[in-house]
Amino acid sequence: MTHFISIHENSTKQINHILDVAFKLREQRSAGKANEPILAGKTLGVYFGKPSLRTRVSFEQAMNELGGHAIILGRNEVGIGERESEHDVIKVLNGMIHGLAARVFEHKVLTQLAEHATIPIINALSDYSHPCQALADVMTIIDEFGREDLNKRTVAYIGDGNNVALSLASICGKLGMRFVIASPPGFELDSSFVDRIMAQQPDMDFELTADPMRAVHDADVLYTDTWVSMGQEEEHEKRKLAFKGYQITQAMVDDAPEHAIVLHCLPAHRGWEITDEVMDGPRSRVFPEAHNRLHAQKGLLAVLMGGA
Ligand code: CP
Ligand code: NVA
């Protein structure tokens, strides 16, 4: 495994291996033991072309806890593809650090970096996908339901067919989970993305609907994300209107099975895609999910940069 740019490009075996390592490292940490310094002497560059809380802190803290070091690189100083080309940036970093995680607007920036990289490139979110988030999401689903019966679980995603939805759909396919997505017309997951997932997982139970109530009815996991992703700010008013009726409300949670949990990648826009009542309610697992970003990141870095 050289890079981690999308779930799609990784096998089920590789994903399960990252999860195994992540759970093991988390177990050590919760038993009060420090992790082995498997990334001692290793440095990860973490580039942000747009803002972040969870991704930034989880990468830096993951490196610290594994004995390595992170250098946070901002758009204003580095400007990948702006101040300097992707090609030149990575040719410089190849000789200085041991891995680069990058949050970018255009996904192709990541593929261009990877093309000339001799160090691992990690997608820290692009307009296309958010694979690191999907790892933490699956850890949270496993925490709730165990790992054995994942193929009996249904994830219902309510909202925009965006980067988070795509990675979640993709990881559900890899791990045998059913995936239902309810989006308003015009905001569905791109059909070419769906085709790509189905070509790889022809047996996947994957449903697209416009009806959120239908989606949640037999779901084990209710998931949502912002209606307005970073870079779409100009569409704010249009999107607010289009997504009316796609909010995860208590009525929606009540319509789902009693054991269903609620996830959100965060940041949340309370009162828009999710209510306070649901976010802070008994079925919400959004904060353990955020904490799992740290553990998932550690599993990923240990595999990619530490040979775990
Ligand atoms: N979920 C997520 O990626 O959060 P940040 O944008 O804060 O990193
Ligand atoms: N879909 C959101 C996710 C933020 C973590 C965005 O891209 O802004």
Short mmCIF file of C-alpha atoms and ligand atoms in Angstrom, two decimals:
data_model
loop_
_atom_site.label_atom_id
_atom_site.label_comp_id
_atom_site.label_asym_id
_atom_site.label_seq_id
_atom_site.Cartn_x
_atom_site.Cartn_y
_atom_site.Cartn_z
CA MET A 1 0.00 0.00 0.00
CA THR A 2 1.69 3.24 -1.11
CA HIS A 3 -0.94 5.97 -0.93
CA PHE A 4 -4.36 6.49 0.63
CA ILE A 5 -6.24 8.67 -1.79
CA SER A 6 -9.61 6.98 -1.98
CA ILE A 7 -11.37 3.99 -0.44
CA HIS A 8 -12.01 2.72 -3.95
CA GLU A 9 -8.29 2.16 -4.64
CA ASN A 10 -7.79 0.07 -1.51
CA SER A 11 -8.79 -3.54 -1.12
CA THR A 12 -11.08 -4.87 1.59
CA LYS A 13 -8.04 -6.64 3.00
CA GLN A 14 -6.06 -3.38 3.22
CA ILE A 15 -8.96 -1.56 4.85
CA ASN A 16 -9.45 -4.34 7.37
CA HIS A 17 -5.74 -4.28 8.14
CA ILE A 18 -5.79 -0.52 8.84
CA LEU A 19 -8.82 -1.08 11.09
CA ASP A 20 -7.08 -3.94 12.93
CA VAL A 21 -4.06 -1.74 13.63
CA ALA A 22 -6.25 1.22 14.62
CA PHE A 23 -8.24 -0.85 17.12
CA LYS A 24 -5.05 -2.34 18.56
CA LEU A 25 -3.41 1.06 19.03
CA ARG A 26 -6.60 2.43 20.57
CA GLU A 27 -6.79 -0.50 22.98
CA GLN A 28 -3.21 0.14 24.14
CA ARG A 29 -4.01 3.79 24.66
CA SER A 30 -7.18 3.14 26.62
CA ALA A 31 -5.34 0.66 28.83
CA GLY A 32 -3.14 3.64 29.77
CA LYS A 33 -0.11 2.31 27.87
CA ALA A 34 1.81 4.52 25.48
CA ASN A 35 1.98 3.20 21.93
CA GLU A 36 5.30 1.90 20.66
CA PRO A 37 7.17 4.79 18.95
CA ILE A 38 6.82 3.10 15.55
CA LEU A 39 7.10 6.42 13.72
CA ALA A 40 10.16 7.67 15.61
CA GLY A 41 12.28 9.81 13.31
CA LYS A 42 9.41 10.11 10.80
CA THR A 43 7.82 13.40 9.78
CA LEU A 44 4.43 13.88 8.14
CA GLY A 45 3.62 17.09 6.28
CA VAL A 46 -0.06 18.00 6.65
CA TYR A 47 -1.27 20.53 4.09
CA PHE A 48 -4.53 22.44 4.43
CA GLY A 49 -5.95 24.18 1.38
CA LYS A 50 -9.13 24.71 3.43
CA PRO A 51 -10.00 24.81 7.16
CA SER A 52 -10.05 21.86 9.57
CA LEU A 53 -10.34 20.94 13.24
CA ARG A 54 -10.61 17.14 13.44
CA THR A 55 -8.30 16.26 10.56
CA ARG A 56 -5.62 18.71 11.61
CA VAL A 57 -5.57 17.72 15.28
CA SER A 58 -5.93 13.99 14.64
CA PHE A 59 -2.98 13.85 12.21
CA GLU A 60 -0.68 15.89 14.44
CA GLN A 61 -1.68 14.05 17.60
CA ALA A 62 -1.42 10.67 15.85
CA MET A 63 2.16 11.47 14.83
CA ASN A 64 2.98 12.60 18.38
CA GLU A 65 1.53 9.46 19.94
CA LEU A 66 3.46 7.21 17.53
CA GLY A 67 6.75 8.95 18.28
CA GLY A 68 6.89 10.99 15.07
CA HIS A 69 6.39 14.60 14.17
CA ALA A 70 3.99 16.61 11.99
CA ILE A 71 4.57 19.85 10.13
CA ILE A 72 1.37 21.73 9.40
CA LEU A 73 1.51 23.54 6.06
CA GLY A 74 -1.03 26.26 5.26
CA ARG A 75 -2.36 27.36 1.90
CA ASN A 76 -1.15 30.92 2.41
CA GLU A 77 2.45 29.85 2.82
CA VAL A 78 2.71 26.81 0.52
CA GLY A 79 -0.15 27.22 -1.97
CA ILE A 80 0.07 23.87 -3.78
CA GLY A 81 -0.78 24.54 -7.43
CA GLU A 82 -0.87 28.28 -6.70
CA ARG A 83 2.51 29.48 -5.42
CA GLU A 84 4.21 26.40 -6.82
CA SER A 85 3.14 23.46 -8.98
CA GLU A 86 2.13 20.08 -7.54
CA HIS A 87 5.13 18.58 -9.32
CA ASP A 88 7.67 20.96 -7.77
CA VAL A 89 6.16 20.82 -4.26
CA ILE A 90 6.29 17.03 -4.07
CA LYS A 91 9.76 16.82 -5.66
CA VAL A 92 11.00 19.02 -2.80
CA LEU A 93 9.09 17.17 -0.05
CA ASN A 94 10.22 13.74 -1.36
CA GLY A 95 13.72 14.56 -0.13
CA MET A 96 12.75 16.05 3.23
CA ILE A 97 9.82 14.28 4.90
CA HIS A 98 8.30 10.79 5.01
CA GLY A 99 4.66 11.36 4.07
CA LEU A 100 2.22 14.07 3.01
CA ALA A 101 -1.45 14.37 3.94
CA ALA A 102 -3.20 17.06 1.94
CA ARG A 103 -6.64 18.70 2.06
CA VAL A 104 -7.36 20.20 -1.31
CA PHE A 105 -10.24 21.57 -3.36
CA GLU A 106 -9.63 19.62 -6.54
CA HIS A 107 -9.04 15.90 -6.21
CA LYS A 108 -6.69 15.92 -9.18
CA VAL A 109 -4.14 17.82 -7.06
CA LEU A 110 -3.76 14.63 -5.01
CA THR A 111 -3.33 12.41 -8.04
CA GLN A 112 -0.77 14.84 -9.46
CA LEU A 113 1.15 14.79 -6.17
CA ALA A 114 1.02 10.99 -6.09
CA GLU A 115 2.32 10.74 -9.63
CA HIS A 116 5.68 12.19 -8.62
CA ALA A 117 5.76 11.12 -4.96
CA THR A 118 8.25 8.70 -3.47
CA ILE A 119 6.54 9.20 -0.10
CA PRO A 120 2.95 8.22 0.79
CA ILE A 121 0.22 10.72 -0.15
CA ILE A 122 -2.91 10.75 2.02
CA ASN A 123 -6.20 12.41 1.08
CA ALA A 124 -7.15 14.63 4.02
CA LEU A 125 -10.36 15.59 2.08
CA SER A 126 -10.92 16.65 -1.48
CA ASP A 127 -14.02 17.75 -3.37
CA TYR A 128 -14.36 14.09 -4.44
CA SER A 129 -13.79 12.05 -1.31
CA HIS A 130 -12.89 11.91 2.39
CA PRO A 131 -11.50 8.41 2.96
CA CYS A 132 -9.95 9.10 6.40
CA GLN A 133 -13.40 10.09 7.65
CA ALA A 134 -14.84 6.81 6.35
CA LEU A 135 -12.30 4.81 8.39
CA ALA A 136 -13.41 6.57 11.60
CA ASP A 137 -17.07 6.12 10.64
CA VAL A 138 -16.64 2.39 10.26
CA MET A 139 -14.76 2.16 13.56
CA THR A 140 -17.76 3.84 15.24
CA ILE A 141 -20.21 1.47 13.55
CA ILE A 142 -18.11 -1.50 14.70
CA ASP A 143 -17.96 -0.07 18.24
CA GLU A 144 -21.74 -0.15 18.31
CA PHE A 145 -22.59 -3.34 16.45
CA GLY A 146 -19.43 -5.45 16.42
CA ARG A 147 -17.45 -6.58 13.42
CA GLU A 148 -18.95 -9.99 12.75
CA ASP A 149 -22.34 -8.98 11.38
CA LEU A 150 -21.44 -5.89 9.38
CA ASN A 151 -23.04 -7.45 6.31
CA LYS A 152 -26.39 -7.32 8.11
CA ARG A 153 -26.14 -3.56 8.70
CA THR A 154 -27.70 -0.73 6.74
CA VAL A 155 -26.27 2.77 6.63
CA ALA A 156 -28.76 5.47 5.60
CA TYR A 157 -27.18 8.72 4.48
CA ILE A 158 -29.56 11.67 4.38
CA GLY A 159 -28.46 14.72 2.40
CA ASP A 160 -25.93 15.84 -0.15
CA GLY A 161 -24.28 13.25 -2.41
CA ASN A 162 -20.89 14.73 -1.58
CA ASN A 163 -17.31 13.68 -0.76
CA VAL A 164 -18.24 12.22 2.64
CA ALA A 165 -21.18 10.29 1.16
CA LEU A 166 -18.98 8.83 -1.56
CA SER A 167 -16.29 7.52 0.78
CA LEU A 168 -18.92 6.15 3.14
CA ALA A 169 -20.74 4.38 0.30
CA SER A 170 -17.47 3.00 -0.93
CA ILE A 171 -16.37 1.63 2.44
CA CYS A 172 -19.84 0.14 3.03
CA GLY A 173 -19.44 -1.71 -0.26
CA LYS A 174 -15.98 -2.98 0.70
CA LEU A 175 -17.21 -4.23 4.06
CA GLY A 176 -20.49 -5.72 2.85
CA MET A 177 -22.87 -3.16 4.36
CA ARG A 178 -26.09 -2.02 2.71
CA PHE A 179 -26.08 1.68 1.77
CA VAL A 180 -29.12 3.83 1.13
CA ILE A 181 -28.78 7.49 0.24
CA ALA A 182 -31.66 9.96 0.24
CA SER A 183 -30.88 13.21 -1.55
CA PRO A 184 -33.04 15.91 -3.11
CA PRO A 185 -33.20 15.91 -6.91
CA GLY A 186 -30.09 17.50 -8.36
CA PHE A 187 -27.92 16.68 -5.33
CA GLU A 188 -27.63 12.90 -5.70
CA LEU A 189 -24.33 11.03 -5.74
CA ASP A 190 -22.94 11.30 -9.24
CA SER A 191 -24.08 8.24 -11.20
CA SER A 192 -20.56 7.63 -12.54
CA PHE A 193 -19.35 7.29 -8.92
CA VAL A 194 -22.14 4.84 -8.16
CA ASP A 195 -21.28 2.84 -11.29
CA ARG A 196 -17.64 2.68 -10.24
CA ILE A 197 -18.55 1.30 -6.81
CA MET A 198 -20.99 -1.20 -8.30
CA ALA A 199 -18.43 -2.35 -10.87
CA GLN A 200 -16.12 -3.26 -7.99
CA GLN A 201 -18.84 -4.63 -5.68
CA PRO A 202 -21.53 -6.00 -8.00
CA ASP A 203 -23.38 -7.63 -5.10
CA MET A 204 -23.60 -4.48 -3.04
CA ASP A 205 -27.08 -3.51 -1.86
CA PHE A 206 -27.00 0.18 -2.85
CA GLU A 207 -30.15 2.26 -3.11
CA LEU A 208 -30.66 5.88 -4.15
CA THR A 209 -33.92 7.54 -3.20
CA ALA A 210 -35.39 11.00 -2.74
CA ASP A 211 -37.37 9.87 0.31
CA PRO A 212 -35.49 10.21 3.64
CA MET A 213 -38.20 8.38 5.62
CA ARG A 214 -37.88 5.38 3.33
CA ALA A 215 -34.11 5.44 3.83
CA VAL A 216 -34.17 5.46 7.63
CA HIS A 217 -37.00 3.00 8.10
CA ASP A 218 -34.82 -0.10 8.45
CA ALA A 219 -31.44 1.57 9.00
CA ASP A 220 -28.94 0.76 11.72
CA VAL A 221 -27.01 3.98 11.12
CA LEU A 222 -28.39 7.40 10.18
CA TYR A 223 -25.72 9.67 8.73
CA THR A 224 -25.68 13.25 7.56
CA ASP A 225 -23.24 16.00 6.60
CA THR A 226 -23.48 19.68 5.77
CA TRP A 227 -25.66 20.77 2.86
CA VAL A 228 -22.99 23.30 1.86
CA SER A 229 -19.48 21.91 1.59
CA MET A 230 -16.35 24.04 1.66
CA GLY A 231 -16.08 25.76 -1.71
CA GLN A 232 -19.88 25.83 -2.26
CA GLU A 233 -20.57 28.90 -0.13
CA GLU A 234 -22.10 30.81 -3.06
CA GLU A 235 -24.82 28.13 -3.33
CA HIS A 236 -25.81 28.54 0.31
CA GLU A 237 -29.31 29.98 -0.25
CA LYS A 238 -30.17 27.62 -3.11
CA ARG A 239 -29.04 24.60 -1.11
CA LYS A 240 -30.91 25.60 2.04
CA LEU A 241 -34.13 25.58 0.02
CA ALA A 242 -33.37 22.35 -1.85
CA PHE A 243 -32.55 20.38 1.31
CA LYS A 244 -35.68 21.35 3.23
CA GLY A 245 -37.12 18.05 4.50
CA TYR A 246 -33.70 16.38 4.59
CA GLN A 247 -32.91 17.33 8.18
CA ILE A 248 -32.32 14.50 10.65
CA THR A 249 -35.04 15.21 13.18
CA GLN A 250 -36.20 13.35 16.26
CA ALA A 251 -39.25 12.18 14.26
CA MET A 252 -36.88 10.59 11.75
CA VAL A 253 -34.86 8.91 14.51
CA ASP A 254 -38.12 7.66 16.07
CA ASP A 255 -39.08 6.12 12.73
CA ALA A 256 -35.78 4.19 12.55
CA PRO A 257 -35.24 0.96 14.52
CA GLU A 258 -34.76 1.55 18.26
CA HIS A 259 -31.10 0.52 18.15
CA ALA A 260 -30.16 2.89 15.30
CA ILE A 261 -27.32 5.34 15.90
CA VAL A 262 -26.73 8.78 14.41
CA LEU A 263 -23.41 9.86 12.90
CA HIS A 264 -22.18 13.14 11.41
CA CYS A 265 -18.65 13.80 10.22
CA LEU A 266 -18.79 17.34 11.71
CA PRO A 267 -18.66 20.30 11.65
CA ALA A 268 -22.45 20.28 12.15
CA HIS A 269 -24.79 23.08 11.24
CA ARG A 270 -27.26 22.60 14.04
CA GLY A 271 -30.78 23.46 12.98
CA TRP A 272 -30.02 22.71 9.33
CA GLU A 273 -29.01 19.13 8.48
CA ILE A 274 -29.49 17.97 12.09
CA THR A 275 -31.38 19.24 15.14
CA ASP A 276 -29.86 19.91 18.56
CA GLU A 277 -32.19 17.28 19.99
CA VAL A 278 -30.71 14.57 17.75
CA MET A 279 -27.07 15.77 18.00
CA ASP A 280 -27.22 15.74 21.79
CA GLY A 281 -29.69 12.87 22.10
CA PRO A 282 -29.17 9.29 23.27
CA ARG A 283 -28.73 7.82 19.77
CA SER A 284 -25.99 10.26 18.76
CA ARG A 285 -22.45 8.89 18.47
CA VAL A 286 -21.02 11.98 16.76
CA PHE A 287 -18.38 12.76 19.37
CA PRO A 288 -17.02 9.19 19.75
CA GLU A 289 -16.95 9.22 15.92
CA ALA A 290 -14.83 12.40 16.01
CA HIS A 291 -12.51 10.79 18.59
CA ASN A 292 -12.14 7.80 16.30
CA ARG A 293 -10.56 10.13 13.74
CA LEU A 294 -7.44 10.04 15.94
CA HIS A 295 -7.42 6.25 16.18
CA ALA A 296 -8.14 5.70 12.49
CA GLN A 297 -5.36 8.13 11.58
CA LYS A 298 -2.94 6.21 13.80
CA GLY A 299 -3.84 2.92 12.13
CA LEU A 300 -3.39 4.44 8.71
CA LEU A 301 -0.06 6.14 9.49
CA ALA A 302 1.31 3.05 11.22
CA VAL A 303 0.53 0.98 8.10
CA LEU A 304 1.66 3.53 5.50
CA MET A 305 4.73 4.94 7.22
CA GLY A 306 5.62 2.42 9.93
CA GLY A 307 5.27 -0.87 8.06
CA ALA A 308 2.62 -2.14 10.53
N1 CP B 1 -14.79 15.80 9.67
C1 CP B 1 -13.73 16.56 9.34
O1 CP B 1 -12.95 16.27 8.43
O2 CP B 1 -13.58 17.64 10.13
P1 CP B 1 -12.55 18.84 9.87
O3 CP B 1 -13.00 19.52 8.62
O4 CP B 1 -12.67 19.72 11.08
O5 CP B 1 -11.20 18.26 9.72
N1 NVA B 2 -18.60 17.77 2.99
C1 NVA B 2 -17.87 18.63 3.90
C2 NVA B 2 -17.10 17.80 4.89
C3 NVA B 2 -16.34 18.58 5.92
C4 NVA B 2 -15.56 17.71 6.82
C5 NVA B 2 -16.96 19.55 3.10
O1 NVA B 2 -16.33 19.09 2.15
O2 NVA B 2 -16.88 20.73 3.45
#
